[in-house]
Short mmCIF file of C-alpha atoms in Angstrom, two decimals:
data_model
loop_
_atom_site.label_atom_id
_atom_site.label_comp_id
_atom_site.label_asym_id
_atom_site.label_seq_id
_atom_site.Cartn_x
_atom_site.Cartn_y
_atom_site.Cartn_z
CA UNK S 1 118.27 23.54 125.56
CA UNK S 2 119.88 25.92 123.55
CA UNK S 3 122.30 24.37 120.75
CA UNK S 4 125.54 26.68 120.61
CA UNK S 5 127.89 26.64 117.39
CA UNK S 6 131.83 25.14 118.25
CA UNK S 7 133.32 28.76 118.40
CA UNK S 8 130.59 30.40 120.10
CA UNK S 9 130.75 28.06 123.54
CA UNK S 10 132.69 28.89 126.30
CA UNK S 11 136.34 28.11 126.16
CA UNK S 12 137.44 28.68 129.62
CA UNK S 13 137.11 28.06 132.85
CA UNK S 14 138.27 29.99 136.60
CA UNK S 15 138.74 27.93 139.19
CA UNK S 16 138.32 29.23 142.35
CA UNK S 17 139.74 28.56 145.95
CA UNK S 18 136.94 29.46 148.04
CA UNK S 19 138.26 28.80 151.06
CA UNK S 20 140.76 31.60 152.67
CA UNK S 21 142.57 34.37 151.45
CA UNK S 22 145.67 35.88 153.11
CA UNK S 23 144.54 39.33 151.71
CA UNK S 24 140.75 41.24 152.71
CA UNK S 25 139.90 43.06 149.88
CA UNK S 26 136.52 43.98 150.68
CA UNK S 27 135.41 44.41 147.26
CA UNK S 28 136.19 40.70 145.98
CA UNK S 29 133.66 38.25 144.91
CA UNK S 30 135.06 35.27 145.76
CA UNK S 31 132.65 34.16 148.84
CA UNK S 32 135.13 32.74 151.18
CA UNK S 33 134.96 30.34 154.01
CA UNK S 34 133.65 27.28 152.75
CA UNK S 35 135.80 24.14 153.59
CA UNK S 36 139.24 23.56 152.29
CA UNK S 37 139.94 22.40 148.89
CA UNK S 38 141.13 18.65 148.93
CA UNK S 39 144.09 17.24 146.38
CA UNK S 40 141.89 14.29 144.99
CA UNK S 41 138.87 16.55 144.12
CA UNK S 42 140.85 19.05 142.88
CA UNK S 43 142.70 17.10 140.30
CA UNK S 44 139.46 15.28 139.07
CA UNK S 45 137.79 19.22 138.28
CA UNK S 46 140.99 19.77 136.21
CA UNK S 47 140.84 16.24 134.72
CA UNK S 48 136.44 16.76 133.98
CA UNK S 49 137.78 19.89 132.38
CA UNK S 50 139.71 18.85 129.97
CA UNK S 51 137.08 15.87 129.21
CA UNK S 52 134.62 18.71 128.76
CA UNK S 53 136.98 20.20 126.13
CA UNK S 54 137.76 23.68 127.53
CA UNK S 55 140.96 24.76 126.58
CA UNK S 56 142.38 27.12 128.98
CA UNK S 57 142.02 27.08 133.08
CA UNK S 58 142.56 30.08 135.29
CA UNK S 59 143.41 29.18 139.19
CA UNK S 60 142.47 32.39 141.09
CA UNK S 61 140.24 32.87 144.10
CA UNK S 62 141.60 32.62 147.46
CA UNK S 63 145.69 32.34 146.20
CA UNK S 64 146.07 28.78 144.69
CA UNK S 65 149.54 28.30 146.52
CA UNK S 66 147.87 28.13 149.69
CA UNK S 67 147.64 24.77 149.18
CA UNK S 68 150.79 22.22 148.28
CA UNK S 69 149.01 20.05 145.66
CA UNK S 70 148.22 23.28 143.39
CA UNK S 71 151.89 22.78 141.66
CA UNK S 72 150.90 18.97 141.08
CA UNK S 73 147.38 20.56 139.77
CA UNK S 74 148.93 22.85 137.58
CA UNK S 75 151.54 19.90 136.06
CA UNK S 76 148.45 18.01 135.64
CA UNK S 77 146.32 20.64 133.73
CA UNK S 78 148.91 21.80 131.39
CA UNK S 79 150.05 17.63 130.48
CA UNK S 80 145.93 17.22 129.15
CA UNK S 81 146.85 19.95 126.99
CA UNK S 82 145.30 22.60 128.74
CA UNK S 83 146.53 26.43 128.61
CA UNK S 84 147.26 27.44 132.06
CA UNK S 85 146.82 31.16 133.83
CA UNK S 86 147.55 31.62 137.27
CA UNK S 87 146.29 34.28 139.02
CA UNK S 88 148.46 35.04 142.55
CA UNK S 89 148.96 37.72 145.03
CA UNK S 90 152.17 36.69 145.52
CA UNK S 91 152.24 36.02 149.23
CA UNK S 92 152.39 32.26 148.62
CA UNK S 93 154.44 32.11 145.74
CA UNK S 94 158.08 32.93 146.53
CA UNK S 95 161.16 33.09 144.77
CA UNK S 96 162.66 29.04 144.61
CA UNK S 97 164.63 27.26 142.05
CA UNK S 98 161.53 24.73 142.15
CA UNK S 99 158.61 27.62 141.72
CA UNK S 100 160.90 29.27 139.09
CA UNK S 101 161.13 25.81 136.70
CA UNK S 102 157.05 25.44 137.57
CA UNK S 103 156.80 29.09 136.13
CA UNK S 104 158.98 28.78 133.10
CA UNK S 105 157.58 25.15 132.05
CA UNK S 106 154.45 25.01 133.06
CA UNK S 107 152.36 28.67 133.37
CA UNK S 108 151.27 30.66 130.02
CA UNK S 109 150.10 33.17 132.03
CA UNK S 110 150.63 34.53 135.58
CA UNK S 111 148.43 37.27 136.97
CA UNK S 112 149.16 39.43 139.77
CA UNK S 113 147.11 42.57 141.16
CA UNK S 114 148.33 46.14 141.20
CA UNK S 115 146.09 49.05 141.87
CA UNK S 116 147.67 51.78 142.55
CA UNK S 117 150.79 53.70 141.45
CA UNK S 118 152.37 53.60 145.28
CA UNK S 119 152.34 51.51 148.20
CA UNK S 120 149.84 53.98 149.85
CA UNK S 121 147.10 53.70 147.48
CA UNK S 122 148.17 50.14 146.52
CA UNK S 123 148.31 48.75 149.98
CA UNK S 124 145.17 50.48 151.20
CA UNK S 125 143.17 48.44 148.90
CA UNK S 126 144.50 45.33 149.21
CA UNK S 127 144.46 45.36 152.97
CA UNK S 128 148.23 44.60 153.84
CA UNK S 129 151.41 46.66 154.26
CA UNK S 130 154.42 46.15 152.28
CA UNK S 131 152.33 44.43 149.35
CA UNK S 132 152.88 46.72 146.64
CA UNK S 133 156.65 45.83 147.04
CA UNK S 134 156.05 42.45 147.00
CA UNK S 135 154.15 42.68 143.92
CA UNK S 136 156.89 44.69 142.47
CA UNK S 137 159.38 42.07 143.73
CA UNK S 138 157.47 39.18 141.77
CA UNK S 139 156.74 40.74 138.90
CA UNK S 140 161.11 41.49 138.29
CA UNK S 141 161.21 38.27 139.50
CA UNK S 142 158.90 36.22 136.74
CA UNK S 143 159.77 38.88 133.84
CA UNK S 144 163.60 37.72 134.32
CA UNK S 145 162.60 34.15 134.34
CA UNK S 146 160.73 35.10 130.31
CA UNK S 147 157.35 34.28 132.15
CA UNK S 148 154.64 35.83 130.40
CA UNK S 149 153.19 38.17 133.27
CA UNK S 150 149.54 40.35 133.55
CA UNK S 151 148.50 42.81 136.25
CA UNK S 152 145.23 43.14 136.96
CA UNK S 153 143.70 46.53 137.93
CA UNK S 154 140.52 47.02 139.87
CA UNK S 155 139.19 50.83 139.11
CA UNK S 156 136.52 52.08 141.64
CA UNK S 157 136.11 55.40 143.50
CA UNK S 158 139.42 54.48 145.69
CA UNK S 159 141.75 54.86 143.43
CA UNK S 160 140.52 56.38 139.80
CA UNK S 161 142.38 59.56 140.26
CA UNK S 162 145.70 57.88 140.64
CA UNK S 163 144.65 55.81 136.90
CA UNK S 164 147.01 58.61 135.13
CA UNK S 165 149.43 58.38 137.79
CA UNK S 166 149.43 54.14 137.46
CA UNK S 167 149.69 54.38 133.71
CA UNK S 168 153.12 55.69 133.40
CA UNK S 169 154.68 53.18 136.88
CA UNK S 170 152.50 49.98 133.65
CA UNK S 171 154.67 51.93 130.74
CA UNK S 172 157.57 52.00 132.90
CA UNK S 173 157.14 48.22 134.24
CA UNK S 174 156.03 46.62 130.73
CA UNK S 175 154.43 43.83 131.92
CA UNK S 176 153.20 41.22 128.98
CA UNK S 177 149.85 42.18 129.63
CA UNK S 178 147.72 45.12 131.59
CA UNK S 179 144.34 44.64 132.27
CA UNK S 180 141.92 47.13 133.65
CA UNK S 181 138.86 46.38 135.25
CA UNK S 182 135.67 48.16 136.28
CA UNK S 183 134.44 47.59 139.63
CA UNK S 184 132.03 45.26 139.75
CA UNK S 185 129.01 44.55 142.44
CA UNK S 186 129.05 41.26 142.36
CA UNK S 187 128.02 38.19 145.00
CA UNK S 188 130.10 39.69 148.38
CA UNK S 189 130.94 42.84 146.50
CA UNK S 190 127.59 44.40 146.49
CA UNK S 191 128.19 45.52 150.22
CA UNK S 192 130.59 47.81 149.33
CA UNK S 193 128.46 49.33 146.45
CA UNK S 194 128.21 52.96 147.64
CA UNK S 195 132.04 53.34 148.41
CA UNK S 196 133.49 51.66 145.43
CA UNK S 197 131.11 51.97 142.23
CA UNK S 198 132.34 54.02 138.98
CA UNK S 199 130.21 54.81 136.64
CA UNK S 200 130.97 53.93 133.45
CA UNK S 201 131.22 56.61 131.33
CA UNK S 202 133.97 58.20 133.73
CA UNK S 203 135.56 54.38 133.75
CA UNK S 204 135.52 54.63 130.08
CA UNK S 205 137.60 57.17 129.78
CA UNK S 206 139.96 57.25 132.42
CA UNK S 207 140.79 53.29 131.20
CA UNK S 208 141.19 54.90 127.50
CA UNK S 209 143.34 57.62 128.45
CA UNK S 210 145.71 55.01 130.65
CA UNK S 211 145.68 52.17 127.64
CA UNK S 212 146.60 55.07 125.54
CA UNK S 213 150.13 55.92 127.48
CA UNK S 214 151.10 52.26 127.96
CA UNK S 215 150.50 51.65 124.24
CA UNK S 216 153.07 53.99 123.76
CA UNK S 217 155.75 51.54 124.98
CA UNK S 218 154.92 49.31 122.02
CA UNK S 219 155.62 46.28 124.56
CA UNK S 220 152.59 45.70 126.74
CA UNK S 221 148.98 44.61 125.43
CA UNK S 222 146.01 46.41 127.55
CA UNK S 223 142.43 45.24 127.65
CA UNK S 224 140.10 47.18 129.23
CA UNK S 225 136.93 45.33 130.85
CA UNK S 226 133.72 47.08 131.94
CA UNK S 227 130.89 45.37 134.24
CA UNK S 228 129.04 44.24 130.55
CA UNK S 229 131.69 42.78 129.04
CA UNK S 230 132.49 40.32 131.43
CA UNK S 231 128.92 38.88 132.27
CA UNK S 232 128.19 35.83 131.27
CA UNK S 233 131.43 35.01 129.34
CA UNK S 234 132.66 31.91 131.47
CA UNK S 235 131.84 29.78 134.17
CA UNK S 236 133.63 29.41 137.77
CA UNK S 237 134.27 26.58 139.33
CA UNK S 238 134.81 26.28 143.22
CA UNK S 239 136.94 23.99 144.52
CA UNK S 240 134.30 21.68 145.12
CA UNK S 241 133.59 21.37 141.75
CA UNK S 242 129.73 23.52 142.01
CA UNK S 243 129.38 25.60 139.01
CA UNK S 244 128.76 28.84 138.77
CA UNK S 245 127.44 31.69 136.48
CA UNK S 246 126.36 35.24 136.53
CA UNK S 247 122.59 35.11 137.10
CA UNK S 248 120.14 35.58 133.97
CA UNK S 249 118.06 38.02 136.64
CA UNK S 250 120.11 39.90 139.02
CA UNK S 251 123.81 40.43 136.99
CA UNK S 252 125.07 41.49 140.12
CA UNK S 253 124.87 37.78 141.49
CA UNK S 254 125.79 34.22 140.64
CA UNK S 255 123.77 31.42 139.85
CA UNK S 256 124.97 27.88 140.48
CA UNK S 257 124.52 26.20 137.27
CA UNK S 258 125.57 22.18 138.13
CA UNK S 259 128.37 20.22 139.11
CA UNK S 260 131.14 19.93 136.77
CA UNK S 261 130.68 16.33 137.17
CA UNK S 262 127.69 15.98 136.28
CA UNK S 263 126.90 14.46 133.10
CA UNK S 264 125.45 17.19 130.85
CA UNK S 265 127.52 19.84 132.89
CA UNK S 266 129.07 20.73 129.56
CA UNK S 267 125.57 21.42 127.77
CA UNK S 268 123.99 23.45 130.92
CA UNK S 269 127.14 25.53 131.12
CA UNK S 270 126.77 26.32 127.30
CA UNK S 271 123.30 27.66 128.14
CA UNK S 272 124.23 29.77 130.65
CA UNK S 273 127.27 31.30 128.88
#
């Protein structure tokens, strides 16, 4: 077993809702339809966590707010001193008085998707109508609460000429953070392979040329993430606590690594990322 230095071992963890999605994105590789998360287990993957001493906990998957409990979840996570980074489409999280105090006192980080500069491109990717607005609704929404808000951008063949284009509607927006991702392969993904895959020389620079004009609004921090730089980096966790990492032989696939309950989960994680 491979002994890793403090700094060097994987500091945080996605946790995934595997079960249902309100969007279809063809391209994701969350595999979806396995049974529905339950409060109890839930709150003891947050709680092994901590005791596991990772410090920061992204909720993604299928949309965490699905499911009732995830607000309790999320008080719980960030009172063990965890940092806390939601990742939502937005459907499920609507404008309250009660979702706007969980926002301001309890989320570092909120992520929500935008790929494309209109509704058109935007909306044919994610698979429903009227979503781009919504996104755009949320997003004036948390930024005039002070919440610290990301979008995330997929780039694949379906919407890399409209990069430029996207750029300037991020400058114009000035989110807290932009990230740009390369399309990825991976688990469920791979299907979609011949319609969506970039290559990465042409992601390269189309990602540099966007980071570029958003930089310019001195506001907004962009990382850009190819296919390489994200392998192997962290391990997800479904909702029923199995583990999961990007396989040693095939990095378009996962691996499941243990349970996060079981007792060396923390040193077999460490080995795999």
């Amino acid at each position: 077993m491979t002994v890793r230095l403090a700094e060097a071992r994987p500091s945080r963890v996605v946790l995934n809702f595997t079960h249902h999605c309100a969007l279809r994105c063809e391209w994701c590789y969350v595999p979806f339809e396995t049974p529905r998360a339950e409060r109890e287990i839930v709150v003891a993957i947050v709680e092994r966590i901590a005791t596991l001493e990772f410090r920061s906990l992204t909720l993604g998957g299928g949309d965490p707010f699905q499911y009732p409990f995830v607000p309790d979840v999320i008080r719980r996570a960030k009172g063990l001193g965890l940092n806390v980074h939601v990742d939502t489409h937005g459907r499920s999280f609507m404008p309250s008085a009660v979702n706007a105090k969980l926002a301001t006192d309890y989320f570092d980080l909120v992520g929500l998707p935008l790929d494309g500069p209109t509704a058109t491109v935007h909306d044919s990717i994610r698979t429903i109508p009227g979503h781009f607005d919504l996104v755009l609704r949320r997003l004036a929404w948390l930024k005039s609460l002070g919440v610290r808000v990301k979008l995330n951008t997929m780039v694949s063949q379906k919407n890399a000429a409209h990069l430029p284009e996207l750029a300037q509607l991020v400058c114009h927006l000035s989110p807290w953070r932009w990230s740009i991702y390369q399309f990825w392969p991976l688990g469920p993904a791979h299907r979609v392979l011949n319609a969506y895959e970039i290559e990465r020389g042409a992601f390269d620079c189309l990602a540099g040329e966007a980071a570029k004009h958003v930089r310019t609004n001195k506001l907004t921090v962009v990382e850009i993430s190819d296919q390489l730089s994200r392998r192997a980096t962290y391990p997800l966790v479904h909702h029923d606590g199995s583990v999961f990492a990007h396989s040693v032989s095939d990095p378009n696939s996962f691996s499941r690594v243990c349970s996060i309950f079981d007792v060396e989960a923390r040193e077999l994680i460490d080995d795999y990322c």
